[in-house]
């Protein structure tokens, strides 16, 4: 399917990356289980949190180590699917899986205290969306895809920026809550708007922008970082990414932009609805408590003969 039968197990499933994912997951389970007594104020972690962390690791693996990662070097639509899974879905799942007492232990690390300004809502929103948009400038994207070290470093930095962006929305620590209620809804809206220019550039461009997907020589070089063997053999065997593509290169690019924006809108709109519902319930609760505290009102002269 989609030409995956032409690639071997290592190319498709990245066993080394899978081993890293499994080791991190095992380490997490040890820390929230047998080793939790080493943390101050540690409490048992609900199964739901553990499942959220495991799901986040699974999503991260599928996006960066499974077939989606390989297909992301062949078709732009799969590249954007990988980006959405990596930066919009995996981070909140992983963060929700980490209990509050572990977050407090992490934030006590001295180097992180000096970088706390990066978690400020405006800074975090601009940082993540700015890095994401900068990456999808055609010249930048093709350069990153053709230089393995830069590629890995940029993805790590972008992932950290995604965690900082999500911190305002899924932060479990009351003492670190920067904004609430209407301000949190505004923050979600800002993130939805900031990603629009990059997606708009991709969707409404009149031509295919990225040499990685429309130039066979550039494509083969980029593929050399994710498959075994001589990448030049790919050109001799397949002639270019068009051999695998089920869509025209330009249409595939537009589908990728739409897919990224659609996934972002669904996730953030759901988050917006949740925050609004919580804010509305809290407001009504506060109003009800105010009425109870004020007690029954009397009218002047009421009850006088």
Short mmCIF file of N, CA, C and O in Angstrom, two decimals, residues 1 6 13 18-19 41 68 99 103 119 124 126 129 147-148 155 157 192 196 224 235 254 269-270 279 290 301 303-304:
data_model
loop_
_atom_site.label_atom_id
_atom_site.label_comp_id
_atom_site.label_asym_id
_atom_site.label_seq_id
_atom_site.Cartn_x
_atom_site.Cartn_y
_atom_site.Cartn_z
N UNK A 1 0.84 -1.20 0.00
CA UNK A 1 0.00 0.00 0.00
C UNK A 1 0.87 1.25 0.00
O UNK A 1 1.81 1.36 0.80
N UNK A 6 7.98 -1.73 -0.79
CA UNK A 6 9.32 -1.65 -1.35
C UNK A 6 10.39 -1.36 -0.29
O UNK A 6 11.58 -1.33 -0.61
N UNK A 13 9.78 0.84 10.42
CA UNK A 13 9.43 0.83 11.84
C UNK A 13 10.51 1.37 12.76
O UNK A 13 10.30 1.44 13.97
N UNK A 18 12.07 2.97 18.29
CA UNK A 18 11.08 2.22 19.08
C UNK A 18 11.67 1.82 20.43
O UNK A 18 10.99 1.91 21.46
N UNK A 19 12.94 1.39 20.43
CA UNK A 19 13.59 1.01 21.68
C UNK A 19 13.68 2.20 22.63
O UNK A 19 13.46 2.06 23.84
N UNK A 41 5.85 14.45 48.48
CA UNK A 41 4.39 14.51 48.35
C UNK A 41 3.85 13.64 47.22
O UNK A 41 2.81 13.93 46.62
N UNK A 68 4.35 6.53 8.94
CA UNK A 68 3.96 7.91 8.67
C UNK A 68 5.19 8.78 8.46
O UNK A 68 5.21 9.68 7.61
N UNK A 99 2.09 13.42 36.70
CA UNK A 99 1.37 13.92 37.89
C UNK A 99 1.95 15.23 38.41
O UNK A 99 3.11 15.57 38.10
N UNK A 103 5.78 17.10 38.22
CA UNK A 103 6.01 18.40 37.59
C UNK A 103 6.77 19.33 38.54
O UNK A 103 7.68 20.05 38.14
N UNK A 119 7.70 30.15 29.16
CA UNK A 119 6.36 29.57 29.34
C UNK A 119 5.28 30.63 29.45
O UNK A 119 4.10 30.29 29.55
N UNK A 124 5.24 31.90 24.59
CA UNK A 124 5.11 30.52 24.15
C UNK A 124 4.34 30.41 22.84
O UNK A 124 4.71 29.64 21.94
N UNK A 126 3.92 32.74 20.46
CA UNK A 126 4.70 33.31 19.36
C UNK A 126 5.88 32.40 19.02
O UNK A 126 6.20 32.19 17.84
N UNK A 129 4.45 28.98 17.20
CA UNK A 129 3.88 29.26 15.88
C UNK A 129 4.90 29.92 14.95
O UNK A 129 4.87 29.70 13.74
N UNK A 147 19.62 18.16 5.73
CA UNK A 147 20.72 18.16 6.69
C UNK A 147 20.24 17.48 7.96
O UNK A 147 19.48 18.07 8.75
N UNK A 148 20.66 16.23 8.15
CA UNK A 148 20.12 15.37 9.20
C UNK A 148 20.28 15.98 10.59
O UNK A 148 19.35 15.98 11.39
N UNK A 155 13.60 19.71 15.11
CA UNK A 155 12.43 19.00 15.59
C UNK A 155 12.38 18.95 17.11
O UNK A 155 11.30 19.05 17.71
N UNK A 157 13.77 21.21 19.19
CA UNK A 157 13.45 22.57 19.63
C UNK A 157 11.97 22.87 19.42
O UNK A 157 11.31 23.46 20.29
N UNK A 192 -4.81 29.74 17.30
CA UNK A 192 -5.51 29.35 16.08
C UNK A 192 -5.21 30.33 14.95
O UNK A 192 -5.06 29.94 13.78
N UNK A 196 -2.41 30.33 10.99
CA UNK A 196 -3.14 30.49 9.73
C UNK A 196 -2.27 30.97 8.57
O UNK A 196 -2.40 30.45 7.45
N UNK A 224 17.66 9.61 1.91
CA UNK A 224 18.86 8.94 2.39
C UNK A 224 19.00 8.95 3.89
O UNK A 224 19.74 8.14 4.46
N UNK A 235 16.45 6.60 -7.13
CA UNK A 235 16.19 7.27 -8.40
C UNK A 235 16.17 6.28 -9.55
O UNK A 235 15.33 6.37 -10.45
N UNK A 254 -1.55 21.11 -1.09
CA UNK A 254 -2.76 21.76 -0.60
C UNK A 254 -3.48 20.88 0.42
O UNK A 254 -3.96 21.39 1.45
N UNK A 269 -10.62 23.95 18.96
CA UNK A 269 -12.04 24.24 19.15
C UNK A 269 -12.60 23.39 20.28
O UNK A 269 -13.41 23.87 21.09
N UNK A 270 -12.17 22.13 20.37
CA UNK A 270 -12.60 21.27 21.47
C UNK A 270 -12.09 21.81 22.80
O UNK A 270 -12.82 21.84 23.80
N UNK A 279 -15.45 27.60 32.61
CA UNK A 279 -15.57 29.00 33.05
C UNK A 279 -17.03 29.34 33.35
O UNK A 279 -17.33 29.98 34.37
N UNK A 290 -22.62 33.72 46.11
CA UNK A 290 -22.84 35.11 46.51
C UNK A 290 -24.26 35.31 47.03
O UNK A 290 -24.50 36.02 48.02
N UNK A 301 -40.02 48.42 56.00
CA UNK A 301 -41.41 48.52 56.44
C UNK A 301 -42.15 47.20 56.40
O UNK A 301 -43.28 47.13 56.82
N UNK A 303 -43.61 43.84 57.34
CA UNK A 303 -43.95 43.22 58.60
C UNK A 303 -44.36 44.21 59.68
O UNK A 303 -44.72 43.85 60.78
N UNK A 304 -44.29 45.56 59.38
CA UNK A 304 -44.70 46.55 60.38
C UNK A 304 -46.22 46.68 60.38
O UNK A 304 -46.86 46.61 59.33
#
